Amino acid sequence: MVMFSFPDGFLWGVATSAQQIEGGQREGGRGESIWDRYAATPGRIADGSDSSVACDHYHRWREDLDLMRWLGVGSYRFSIAWPRVLPAGRGAPNHRGLDFYDALVDRLLAAGIRPFVTLDHWDLPQALEERGGWRSRDTVETFIEYAHAVAARLGDRVRHWATHNEPWCISTLGHAEGRHAPGLTDPALALRVAHHLLLSHGRAADVLRLRAPGSEVGIVLNLMPVMPASPAPADRDAARRLDGTFNRWFLDPLFGRRYPADVIADRVRRGELPGSDLPFVEAGDLEDIAAPLDFLGVNYYSRSVVRAGADGEPVSVPMAPPMELTDMGWEVYPEGFFDLLVRLDRDYRPPRIYITENGAAYSDGPDATGRIADARRVAFYQEHLVAAHRAIAAGVPLHGYFAWSLLDNFEWADGYTKRFGLYWVDFATQERRPKDSAFWYRDVVTANAVPDQAAIPLQRSTRGCSRDLDTR
Ligand code: FCB
């Protein structure tokens, strides 16, 4: 079997986020987050659940760290729960909250696992939401205070810092589409929110560099290739528009190119902006946003194929068999991973890229023998890692890869109905059990190499589709 070897020092990791695994929401002085509030609102979460217990990681973190040691990963990407550190959003930091992460970081380092910290993985303190949340420019300052508090405590040991996770989700899903907390549905808000997130990123980056000298500071974006459903000019224009709002709206200003003019023109036409001067941008903001990045964190799950709707706006073409879909309904599209990485390198030249999330939701659970044969997840990882390897060979400065996720967890508005873990979690007993993908990933991490085929035989027929039928 051929093995695709990764460069020495390539960082292999697993990723989680606080809101999705910790639980312990009323413990240790933690305040309420916008996701606590959102989940408590009837009808918001698919299975009516919430994350008050989740994976109970707040109590079981030592056991979870043993799972990582068993996997052999060199890094763990986790997020700090903002309302654990600043329960009321402002004021003196809650030391008990910081103690929790302090102990986690020490124990990770003792196990030879590098902590890769995300400050904001969506759990804004509810107290700040009540003062305008990310719609308000004041939240930029409170984020900096938060970054300061965390870096003052952990900056002597944490060498990798991401400010925000997926600002597109916060701005668009949370403020334009209402599908995420805080559940607002005003498209005009999304750009303002995105700006405040980016501005707070740039300003917090300075704080992190000061408080954690020598560390790498970056941001995590969810990015995807957008393709037109046909070569027709209208469809191509729809693809341009979605690429603009989804990818370039964040990438361009971060890399010093200001906001994309074509997207601004689209928004003016739609009445979401009064004119080409963005009312929420103040002098100096764009320079602050473009603070040098040590790395770009990329979360990759799928691509999007769009056609032009009535007003030329992008409309997603539904993904259906024979395309292979995960339980999220997302197409498995590893080619897009390669394309995206090459494009990022060509168009933006980030000094380093880390894949901060990549993974797939499949519901496979234990069979009669207790084995969890998640062959589709193994195939997903294998194909995406081969694409990552090709990207490195093509010159992309890719330095690490984090599987999403260590554990099945609270998948936001989908509650517990979608399972992304390398470990299966029984949410009634909190038992963790390695899936076949955990064994497979352990082999990859240990060898620093990916086999040219999935070692475990695939059972794609159970999905009613196969590669042979694939029309891509
Ligand atoms: C990403 C999120 C992460 C997880 C995965 C499936 O958008 O960053 O928390 O929910 O999707």
GROMACS .gro file of C-alpha atoms and ligand atoms in nm:
model
  483
    1MET     CA    1   0.000   0.000   0.000
    2VAL     CA    2   0.129   0.346  -0.088
    3MET     CA    3   0.147   0.595   0.198
    4PHE     CA    4   0.123   0.971   0.156
    5SER     CA    5   0.375   1.105   0.405
    6PHE     CA    6   0.329   1.447   0.559
    7PRO     CA    7   0.616   1.688   0.631
    8ASP     CA    8   0.802   1.657   0.959
    9GLY     CA    9   0.642   1.871   1.224
   10PHE     CA   10   0.298   1.856   1.062
   11LEU     CA   11   0.052   1.917   1.345
   12TRP     CA   12  -0.212   1.647   1.383
   13GLY     CA   13  -0.501   1.734   1.606
   14VAL     CA   14  -0.862   1.706   1.705
   15ALA     CA   15  -1.103   1.993   1.759
   16THR     CA   16  -1.400   2.073   1.984
   17SER     CA   17  -1.574   2.384   2.114
   18ALA     CA   18  -1.682   2.478   2.464
   19GLN     CA   19  -2.055   2.520   2.403
   20GLN     CA   20  -2.073   2.186   2.226
   21ILE     CA   21  -1.901   1.965   2.484
   22GLU     CA   22  -1.857   2.125   2.825
   23GLY     CA   23  -2.196   2.129   2.994
   24GLY     CA   24  -2.155   2.255   3.352
   25GLN     CA   25  -2.333   2.568   3.247
   26ARG     CA   26  -2.434   2.675   3.595
   27GLU     CA   27  -2.106   2.574   3.755
   28GLY     CA   28  -1.786   2.749   3.842
   29GLY     CA   29  -1.951   3.088   3.815
   30ARG     CA   30  -2.021   3.060   3.441
   31GLY     CA   31  -2.268   3.314   3.306
   32GLU     CA   32  -2.532   3.260   3.042
   33SER     CA   33  -2.433   3.253   2.674
   34ILE     CA   34  -2.647   3.345   2.376
   35TRP     CA   35  -2.658   2.978   2.283
   36ASP     CA   36  -2.795   2.884   2.628
   37ARG     CA   37  -3.072   3.137   2.571
   38TYR     CA   38  -3.133   3.037   2.210
   39ALA     CA   39  -3.157   2.667   2.296
   40ALA     CA   40  -3.404   2.747   2.574
   41THR     CA   41  -3.636   2.908   2.319
   42PRO     CA   42  -3.895   2.653   2.203
   43GLY     CA   43  -3.859   2.542   1.843
   44ARG     CA   44  -3.499   2.652   1.795
   45ILE     CA   45  -3.318   2.318   1.837
   46ALA     CA   46  -3.419   2.023   1.617
   47ASP     CA   47  -3.457   1.770   1.900
   48GLY     CA   48  -3.563   2.021   2.163
   49SER     CA   49  -3.236   1.964   2.348
   50ASP     CA   50  -2.984   2.205   2.494
   51SER     CA   51  -2.618   2.193   2.587
   52SER     CA   52  -2.655   2.214   2.964
   53VAL     CA   53  -2.483   1.874   2.999
   54ALA     CA   54  -2.360   1.798   2.643
   55CYS     CA   55  -2.056   1.567   2.681
   56ASP     CA   56  -2.013   1.668   3.044
   57HIS     CA   57  -1.656   1.755   2.951
   58TYR     CA   58  -1.649   2.009   3.233
   59HIS     CA   59  -1.631   1.712   3.469
   60ARG     CA   60  -1.477   1.452   3.240
   61TRP     CA   61  -1.199   1.652   3.079
   62ARG     CA   62  -0.923   1.434   3.222
   63GLU     CA   63  -1.081   1.128   3.070
   64ASP     CA   64  -1.119   1.314   2.739
   65LEU     CA   65  -0.754   1.406   2.751
   66ASP     CA   66  -0.672   1.037   2.785
   67LEU     CA   67  -0.868   0.977   2.464
   68MET     CA   68  -0.642   1.228   2.290
   69ARG     CA   69  -0.332   1.064   2.428
   70TRP     CA   70  -0.455   0.734   2.298
   71LEU     CA   71  -0.507   0.888   1.955
   72GLY     CA   72  -0.155   1.024   1.970
   73VAL     CA   73  -0.246   1.372   1.849
   74GLY     CA   74   0.007   1.651   1.886
   75SER     CA   75  -0.246   1.928   1.935
   76TYR     CA   76  -0.594   1.995   2.068
   77ARG     CA   77  -0.805   2.279   1.935
   78PHE     CA   78  -1.062   2.383   2.193
   79SER     CA   79  -1.242   2.704   2.274
   80ILE     CA   80  -1.266   2.904   2.592
   81ALA     CA   81  -1.623   2.962   2.707
   82TRP     CA   82  -1.642   3.340   2.707
   83PRO     CA   83  -1.914   3.346   2.978
   84ARG     CA   84  -1.696   3.131   3.204
   85VAL     CA   85  -1.433   3.401   3.198
   86LEU     CA   86  -1.660   3.706   3.193
   87PRO     CA   87  -1.998   3.588   3.321
   88ALA     CA   88  -2.149   3.936   3.299
   89GLY     CA   89  -1.960   4.028   2.985
   90ARG     CA   90  -1.750   4.294   3.153
   91GLY     CA   91  -1.568   4.354   3.476
   92ALA     CA   92  -1.332   4.139   3.673
   93PRO     CA   93  -1.260   3.798   3.519
   94ASN     CA   94  -1.401   3.495   3.694
   95HIS     CA   95  -1.096   3.317   3.827
   96ARG     CA   96  -1.272   2.984   3.864
   97GLY     CA   97  -1.345   2.991   3.492
   98LEU     CA   98  -0.983   3.065   3.409
   99ASP     CA   99  -0.867   2.795   3.653
  100PHE     CA  100  -1.049   2.534   3.448
  101TYR     CA  101  -0.855   2.618   3.132
  102ASP     CA  102  -0.533   2.670   3.322
  103ALA     CA  103  -0.547   2.312   3.447
  104LEU     CA  104  -0.645   2.182   3.104
  105VAL     CA  105  -0.352   2.360   2.940
  106ASP     CA  106  -0.105   2.231   3.199
  107ARG     CA  107  -0.222   1.877   3.161
  108LEU     CA  108  -0.220   1.895   2.782
  109LEU     CA  109   0.136   2.021   2.783
  110ALA     CA  110   0.239   1.751   3.026
  111ALA     CA  111   0.096   1.498   2.779
  112GLY     CA  112   0.289   1.655   2.491
  113ILE     CA  113  -0.030   1.793   2.331
  114ARG     CA  114  -0.015   2.154   2.221
  115PRO     CA  115  -0.318   2.364   2.315
  116PHE     CA  116  -0.466   2.549   2.014
  117VAL     CA  117  -0.706   2.799   2.166
  118THR     CA  118  -1.006   2.964   2.003
  119LEU     CA  119  -1.137   3.262   2.199
  120ASP     CA  120  -1.479   3.296   2.040
  121HIS     CA  121  -1.659   2.987   1.922
  122TRP     CA  122  -2.001   3.161   1.922
  123ASP     CA  123  -2.084   3.168   2.294
  124LEU     CA  124  -2.115   3.543   2.344
  125PRO     CA  125  -2.223   3.624   2.702
  126GLN     CA  126  -2.598   3.691   2.702
  127ALA     CA  127  -2.530   4.004   2.906
  128LEU     CA  128  -2.345   4.150   2.608
  129GLU     CA  129  -2.622   4.048   2.371
  130GLU     CA  130  -2.856   4.254   2.583
  131ARG     CA  131  -2.633   4.552   2.523
  132GLY     CA  132  -2.648   4.508   2.145
  133GLY     CA  133  -2.424   4.206   2.097
  134TRP     CA  134  -2.214   4.206   1.780
  135ARG     CA  135  -2.441   4.472   1.632
  136SER     CA  136  -2.284   4.717   1.871
  137ARG     CA  137  -1.934   4.853   1.826
  138ASP     CA  138  -1.892   4.840   2.204
  139THR     CA  139  -1.863   4.462   2.180
  140VAL     CA  140  -1.532   4.510   1.999
  141GLU     CA  141  -1.391   4.659   2.318
  142THR     CA  142  -1.537   4.388   2.539
  143PHE     CA  143  -1.382   4.121   2.317
  144ILE     CA  144  -1.043   4.285   2.362
  145GLU     CA  145  -1.093   4.287   2.740
  146TYR     CA  146  -1.178   3.918   2.717
  147ALA     CA  147  -0.871   3.842   2.502
  148HIS     CA  148  -0.664   4.029   2.754
  149ALA     CA  149  -0.800   3.831   3.048
  150VAL     CA  150  -0.740   3.495   2.881
  151ALA     CA  151  -0.397   3.578   2.743
  152ALA     CA  152  -0.286   3.722   3.077
  153ARG     CA  153  -0.355   3.382   3.229
  154LEU     CA  154  -0.259   3.139   2.953
  155GLY     CA  155  -0.026   3.345   2.735
  156ASP     CA  156   0.286   3.205   2.897
  157ARG     CA  157   0.199   2.854   2.774
  158VAL     CA  158  -0.040   2.868   2.477
  159ARG     CA  159   0.145   2.917   2.147
  160HIS     CA  160  -0.153   2.902   1.906
  161TRP     CA  161  -0.441   3.148   1.924
  162ALA     CA  162  -0.745   3.190   1.704
  163THR     CA  163  -0.963   3.491   1.772
  164HIS     CA  164  -1.299   3.395   1.617
  165ASN     CA  165  -1.448   3.082   1.470
  166GLU     CA  166  -1.640   3.127   1.146
  167PRO     CA  167  -1.755   3.489   1.154
  168TRP     CA  168  -1.980   3.413   0.854
  169CYS     CA  169  -2.191   3.184   1.074
  170ILE     CA  170  -2.221   3.441   1.351
  171SER     CA  171  -2.310   3.723   1.113
  172THR     CA  172  -2.526   3.548   0.855
  173LEU     CA  173  -2.678   3.246   1.031
  174GLY     CA  174  -2.716   3.438   1.356
  175HIS     CA  175  -2.829   3.780   1.236
  176ALA     CA  176  -2.967   3.745   0.881
  177GLU     CA  177  -3.115   3.396   0.874
  178GLY     CA  178  -3.203   3.339   1.239
  179ARG     CA  179  -3.079   2.981   1.228
  180HIS     CA  180  -2.817   3.039   1.497
  181ALA     CA  181  -2.808   3.248   1.814
  182PRO     CA  182  -2.910   3.521   1.865
  183GLY     CA  183  -3.174   3.428   1.606
  184LEU     CA  184  -3.218   3.762   1.427
  185THR     CA  185  -3.343   3.788   1.070
  186ASP     CA  186  -3.224   4.122   0.937
  187PRO     CA  187  -2.988   4.078   0.639
  188ALA     CA  188  -2.869   4.438   0.670
  189LEU     CA  189  -2.724   4.352   1.011
  190ALA     CA  190  -2.497   4.079   0.885
  191LEU     CA  191  -2.239   4.311   0.731
  192ARG     CA  192  -2.223   4.532   1.039
  193VAL     CA  193  -2.182   4.228   1.263
  194ALA     CA  194  -1.913   4.085   1.034
  195HIS     CA  195  -1.727   4.415   1.049
  196HIS     CA  196  -1.730   4.424   1.428
  197LEU     CA  197  -1.607   4.066   1.440
  198LEU     CA  198  -1.322   4.138   1.200
  199LEU     CA  199  -1.229   4.460   1.375
  200SER     CA  200  -1.222   4.287   1.713
  201HIS     CA  201  -1.008   4.015   1.559
  202GLY     CA  202  -0.746   4.263   1.437
  203ARG     CA  203  -0.735   4.453   1.763
  204ALA     CA  204  -0.730   4.141   1.980
  205ALA     CA  205  -0.444   4.005   1.769
  206ASP     CA  206  -0.228   4.289   1.900
  207VAL     CA  207  -0.323   4.208   2.259
  208LEU     CA  208  -0.245   3.840   2.208
  209ARG     CA  209   0.094   3.917   2.057
  210LEU     CA  210   0.177   4.138   2.351
  211ARG     CA  211   0.056   3.898   2.616
  212ALA     CA  212   0.173   3.578   2.449
  213PRO     CA  213   0.496   3.675   2.280
  214GLY     CA  214   0.624   3.436   2.020
  215SER     CA  215   0.289   3.269   1.967
  216GLU     CA  216   0.100   3.230   1.640
  217VAL     CA  217  -0.217   3.436   1.608
  218GLY     CA  218  -0.486   3.383   1.347
  219ILE     CA  219  -0.857   3.353   1.274
  220VAL     CA  220  -1.071   3.060   1.164
  221LEU     CA  221  -1.294   3.096   0.858
  222ASN     CA  222  -1.537   2.850   0.705
  223LEU     CA  223  -1.461   2.858   0.337
  224MET     CA  224  -1.590   2.671   0.036
  225PRO     CA  225  -1.558   2.669  -0.338
  226VAL     CA  226  -1.871   2.805  -0.504
  227MET     CA  227  -1.953   2.674  -0.848
  228PRO     CA  228  -2.218   2.776  -1.100
  229ALA     CA  229  -2.477   2.511  -1.186
  230SER     CA  230  -2.427   2.589  -1.556
  231PRO     CA  231  -2.196   2.802  -1.770
  232ALA     CA  232  -2.482   3.051  -1.826
  233PRO     CA  233  -2.370   3.407  -1.737
  234ALA     CA  234  -2.651   3.444  -1.482
  235ASP     CA  235  -2.542   3.131  -1.296
  236ARG     CA  236  -2.181   3.238  -1.306
  237ASP     CA  237  -2.280   3.573  -1.164
  238ALA     CA  238  -2.476   3.399  -0.888
  239ALA     CA  239  -2.160   3.203  -0.802
  240ARG     CA  240  -1.960   3.525  -0.794
  241ARG     CA  241  -2.212   3.675  -0.553
  242LEU     CA  242  -2.205   3.384  -0.310
  243ASP     CA  243  -1.829   3.358  -0.326
  244GLY     CA  244  -1.827   3.729  -0.248
  245THR     CA  245  -2.043   3.716   0.062
  246PHE     CA  246  -1.921   3.382   0.191
  247ASN     CA  247  -1.547   3.383   0.120
  248ARG     CA  248  -1.416   3.717  -0.006
  249TRP     CA  249  -1.607   3.936   0.239
  250PHE     CA  250  -1.382   3.797   0.510
  251LEU     CA  251  -1.064   3.711   0.324
  252ASP     CA  252  -1.021   4.038   0.138
  253PRO     CA  253  -1.016   4.275   0.438
  254LEU     CA  254  -0.809   4.033   0.648
  255PHE     CA  255  -0.545   4.034   0.377
  256GLY     CA  256  -0.546   4.410   0.336
  257ARG     CA  257  -0.766   4.442   0.030
  258ARG     CA  258  -1.063   4.615   0.190
  259TYR     CA  259  -1.418   4.489   0.140
  260PRO     CA  260  -1.492   4.361  -0.213
  261ALA     CA  261  -1.647   4.637  -0.425
  262ASP     CA  262  -1.865   4.398  -0.624
  263VAL     CA  263  -2.033   4.270  -0.309
  264ILE     CA  264  -2.090   4.625  -0.185
  265ALA     CA  265  -2.252   4.712  -0.520
  266ASP     CA  266  -2.478   4.404  -0.493
  267ARG     CA  267  -2.585   4.510  -0.145
  268VAL     CA  268  -2.655   4.865  -0.247
  269ARG     CA  269  -2.876   4.731  -0.525
  270ARG     CA  270  -3.062   4.515  -0.275
  271GLY     CA  271  -3.117   4.810  -0.044
  272GLU     CA  272  -2.909   4.659   0.234
  273LEU     CA  273  -2.656   4.942   0.216
  274PRO     CA  274  -2.732   5.309   0.160
  275GLY     CA  275  -2.433   5.363  -0.071
  276SER     CA  276  -2.082   5.248  -0.132
  277ASP     CA  277  -1.958   5.408   0.192
  278LEU     CA  278  -2.006   5.148   0.461
  279PRO     CA  279  -2.171   5.330   0.751
  280PHE     CA  280  -2.013   5.110   1.017
  281VAL     CA  281  -1.652   5.149   0.898
  282GLU     CA  282  -1.452   5.419   1.077
  283ALA     CA  283  -1.114   5.565   0.996
  284GLY     CA  284  -0.838   5.317   1.073
  285ASP     CA  285  -1.067   5.013   1.095
  286LEU     CA  286  -0.948   4.852   0.774
  287GLU     CA  287  -0.585   4.888   0.878
  288ASP     CA  288  -0.666   4.725   1.212
  289ILE     CA  289  -0.848   4.436   1.046
  290ALA     CA  290  -0.549   4.373   0.822
  291ALA     CA  291  -0.316   4.316   1.119
  292PRO     CA  292  -0.062   4.056   1.006
  293LEU     CA  293  -0.183   3.698   1.046
  294ASP     CA  294   0.051   3.421   1.149
  295PHE     CA  295  -0.192   3.166   1.015
  296LEU     CA  296  -0.527   3.130   0.850
  297GLY     CA  297  -0.747   2.862   1.005
  298VAL     CA  298  -0.965   2.690   0.746
  299ASN     CA  299  -1.276   2.488   0.822
  300TYR     CA  300  -1.373   2.285   0.519
  301TYR     CA  301  -1.679   2.066   0.487
  302SER     CA  302  -1.817   2.090   0.133
  303ARG     CA  303  -1.873   2.306  -0.173
  304SER     CA  304  -2.175   2.496  -0.295
  305VAL     CA  305  -2.334   2.480  -0.639
  306VAL     CA  306  -2.566   2.768  -0.722
  307ARG     CA  307  -2.795   2.891  -0.994
  308ALA     CA  308  -2.940   3.237  -1.041
  309GLY     CA  309  -3.273   3.297  -0.871
  310ALA     CA  310  -3.537   3.540  -0.993
  311ASP     CA  311  -3.341   3.853  -0.899
  312GLY     CA  312  -3.007   3.702  -0.991
  313GLU     CA  313  -2.939   3.606  -0.631
  314PRO     CA  314  -2.765   3.273  -0.572
  315VAL     CA  315  -2.995   2.980  -0.504
  316SER     CA  316  -2.835   2.656  -0.386
  317VAL     CA  317  -2.888   2.361  -0.612
  318PRO     CA  318  -3.004   2.081  -0.384
  319MET     CA  319  -2.752   1.805  -0.339
  320ALA     CA  320  -2.904   1.466  -0.394
  321PRO     CA  321  -2.789   1.113  -0.471
  322PRO     CA  322  -2.595   0.998  -0.662
  323MET     CA  323  -2.384   1.268  -0.503
  324GLU     CA  324  -2.259   1.131  -0.178
  325LEU     CA  325  -2.400   1.325   0.116
  326THR     CA  326  -2.325   1.325   0.486
  327ASP     CA  327  -2.606   1.334   0.741
  328MET     CA  328  -2.588   1.715   0.723
  329GLY     CA  329  -2.692   1.690   0.359
  330TRP     CA  330  -2.349   1.822   0.264
  331GLU     CA  331  -2.188   1.676  -0.044
  332VAL     CA  332  -1.863   1.486   0.009
  333TYR     CA  333  -1.632   1.682  -0.219
  334PRO     CA  334  -1.262   1.637  -0.145
  335GLU     CA  335  -1.160   1.787  -0.481
  336GLY     CA  336  -1.294   2.117  -0.355
  337PHE     CA  337  -1.062   2.096  -0.057
  338PHE     CA  338  -0.760   2.089  -0.288
  339ASP     CA  339  -0.902   2.365  -0.509
  340LEU     CA  340  -0.975   2.586  -0.209
  341LEU     CA  341  -0.628   2.545  -0.058
  342VAL     CA  342  -0.455   2.621  -0.387
  343ARG     CA  343  -0.674   2.926  -0.440
  344LEU     CA  344  -0.606   3.059  -0.091
  345ASP     CA  345  -0.235   3.027  -0.144
  346ARG     CA  346  -0.249   3.186  -0.489
  347ASP     CA  347  -0.483   3.474  -0.408
  348TYR     CA  348  -0.393   3.560  -0.048
  349ARG     CA  349  -0.054   3.409   0.032
  350PRO     CA  350  -0.120   3.333   0.400
  351PRO     CA  351   0.209   3.253   0.576
  352ARG     CA  352   0.060   2.934   0.718
  353ILE     CA  353  -0.265   2.747   0.691
  354TYR     CA  354  -0.406   2.509   0.947
  355ILE     CA  355  -0.710   2.301   0.870
  356THR     CA  356  -0.886   2.381   1.193
  357GLU     CA  357  -1.190   2.164   1.113
  358ASN     CA  358  -1.276   1.892   0.865
  359GLY     CA  359  -1.505   1.599   0.924
  360ALA     CA  360  -1.839   1.437   0.855
  361ALA     CA  361  -2.166   1.360   1.033
  362TYR     CA  362  -2.276   0.997   1.010
  363SER     CA  363  -2.501   0.829   1.260
  364ASP     CA  364  -2.325   0.490   1.286
  365GLY     CA  365  -2.346   0.352   1.638
  366PRO     CA  366  -2.234   0.030   1.808
  367ASP     CA  367  -2.329  -0.300   1.642
  368ALA     CA  368  -2.407  -0.618   1.836
  369THR     CA  369  -2.038  -0.664   1.915
  370GLY     CA  370  -1.997  -0.304   2.027
  371ARG     CA  371  -1.793  -0.206   1.722
  372ILE     CA  372  -1.873   0.120   1.548
  373ALA     CA  373  -1.804   0.060   1.181
  374ASP     CA  374  -1.813   0.415   1.043
  375ALA     CA  375  -1.652   0.330   0.710
  376ARG     CA  376  -1.797   0.637   0.542
  377ARG     CA  377  -1.624   0.867   0.792
  378VAL     CA  378  -1.295   0.681   0.739
  379ALA     CA  379  -1.335   0.728   0.364
  380PHE     CA  380  -1.418   1.095   0.414
  381TYR     CA  381  -1.103   1.158   0.616
  382GLN     CA  382  -0.888   0.951   0.386
  383GLU     CA  383  -1.001   1.134   0.073
  384HIS     CA  384  -0.968   1.477   0.231
  385LEU     CA  385  -0.623   1.404   0.368
  386VAL     CA  386  -0.507   1.287   0.029
  387ALA     CA  387  -0.637   1.617  -0.112
  388ALA     CA  388  -0.449   1.803   0.164
  389HIS     CA  389  -0.136   1.611   0.078
  390ARG     CA  390  -0.171   1.708  -0.288
  391ALA     CA  391  -0.209   2.070  -0.183
  392ILE     CA  392   0.115   2.055   0.016
  393ALA     CA  393   0.288   1.900  -0.285
  394ALA     CA  394   0.154   2.191  -0.492
  395GLY     CA  395   0.327   2.434  -0.256
  396VAL     CA  396   0.043   2.529  -0.017
  397PRO     CA  397   0.188   2.617   0.327
  398LEU     CA  398  -0.035   2.374   0.515
  399HIS     CA  399   0.106   2.301   0.858
  400GLY     CA  400  -0.161   2.110   1.045
  401TYR     CA  401  -0.495   1.934   1.038
  402PHE     CA  402  -0.762   1.906   1.308
  403ALA     CA  403  -1.034   1.645   1.276
  404TRP     CA  404  -1.380   1.767   1.370
  405SER     CA  405  -1.450   1.629   1.617
  406LEU     CA  406  -1.303   1.437   1.908
  407LEU     CA  407  -1.650   1.351   2.037
  408ASP     CA  408  -2.007   1.337   1.917
  409ASN     CA  409  -2.150   1.657   2.062
  410PHE     CA  410  -2.417   1.927   2.064
  411GLU     CA  411  -2.438   2.020   1.698
  412TRP     CA  412  -2.595   2.365   1.745
  413ALA     CA  413  -2.946   2.391   1.598
  414ASP     CA  414  -2.934   2.018   1.515
  415GLY     CA  415  -2.897   1.931   1.883
  416TYR     CA  416  -2.772   1.574   1.928
  417THR     CA  417  -2.912   1.448   1.599
  418LYS     CA  418  -2.583   1.478   1.409
  419ARG     CA  419  -2.274   1.287   1.512
  420PHE     CA  420  -1.932   1.414   1.403
  421GLY     CA  421  -1.713   1.236   1.659
  422LEU     CA  422  -1.417   1.004   1.625
  423TYR     CA  423  -1.559   0.882   1.954
  424TRP     CA  424  -1.919   0.783   1.988
  425VAL     CA  425  -2.090   0.927   2.294
  426ASP     CA  426  -2.385   0.769   2.471
  427PHE     CA  427  -2.549   1.086   2.599
  428ALA     CA  428  -2.749   0.895   2.863
  429THR     CA  429  -2.447   0.738   3.030
  430GLN     CA  430  -2.165   0.958   2.895
  431GLU     CA  431  -1.979   0.649   2.782
  432ARG     CA  432  -1.723   0.724   2.509
  433ARG     CA  433  -1.630   0.457   2.259
  434PRO     CA  434  -1.383   0.478   1.970
  435LYS     CA  435  -1.531   0.441   1.625
  436ASP     CA  436  -1.336   0.268   1.349
  437SER     CA  437  -1.239   0.619   1.237
  438ALA     CA  438  -1.062   0.674   1.571
  439PHE     CA  439  -0.850   0.363   1.515
  440TRP     CA  440  -0.781   0.475   1.160
  441TYR     CA  441  -0.690   0.831   1.260
  442ARG     CA  442  -0.462   0.700   1.530
  443ASP     CA  443  -0.269   0.502   1.268
  444VAL     CA  444  -0.244   0.811   1.046
  445VAL     CA  445  -0.122   1.032   1.328
  446THR     CA  446   0.129   0.775   1.446
  447ALA     CA  447   0.271   0.720   1.096
  448ASN     CA  448   0.241   1.090   0.996
  449ALA     CA  449   0.108   0.947   0.673
  450VAL     CA  450  -0.219   0.857   0.505
  451PRO     CA  451  -0.271   0.529   0.320
  452ASP     CA  452  -0.372   0.554  -0.044
  453GLN     CA  453  -0.701   0.387   0.031
  454ALA     CA  454  -0.930   0.354   0.327
  455ALA     CA  455  -0.806   0.050   0.517
  456ILE     CA  456  -1.154  -0.052   0.620
  457PRO     CA  457  -1.379  -0.185   0.342
  458LEU     CA  458  -1.644   0.066   0.244
  459GLN     CA  459  -2.011  -0.012   0.246
  460ARG     CA  460  -2.126   0.265   0.022
  461SER     CA  461  -2.405   0.046  -0.116
  462THR     CA  462  -2.595   0.110   0.206
  463ARG     CA  463  -2.622   0.472   0.093
  464GLY     CA  464  -2.775   0.373  -0.237
  465CYS     CA  465  -2.499   0.544  -0.428
  466SER     CA  466  -2.148   0.477  -0.533
  467ARG     CA  467  -1.853   0.651  -0.686
  468ASP     CA  468  -1.938   0.487  -1.022
  469LEU     CA  469  -2.265   0.674  -1.029
  470ASP     CA  470  -2.105   0.997  -0.927
  471THR     CA  471  -2.180   1.263  -1.185
  472ARG     CA  472  -1.923   1.515  -1.074
  473FCB     C1  473  -1.865   2.424   1.203
  473FCB     C2  474  -1.852   2.468   1.348
  473FCB     C3  475  -1.835   2.354   1.443
  473FCB     C4  476  -1.919   2.235   1.407
  473FCB     C5  477  -1.902   2.199   1.262
  473FCB     C6  478  -1.980   2.079   1.217
  473FCB     O1  479  -1.935   2.520   1.133
  473FCB     O2  480  -1.742   2.554   1.363
  473FCB     O3  481  -1.862   2.402   1.572
  473FCB     O4  482  -2.048   2.256   1.441
  473FCB     O5  483  -1.936   2.308   1.182
   0.00000   0.00000   0.00000
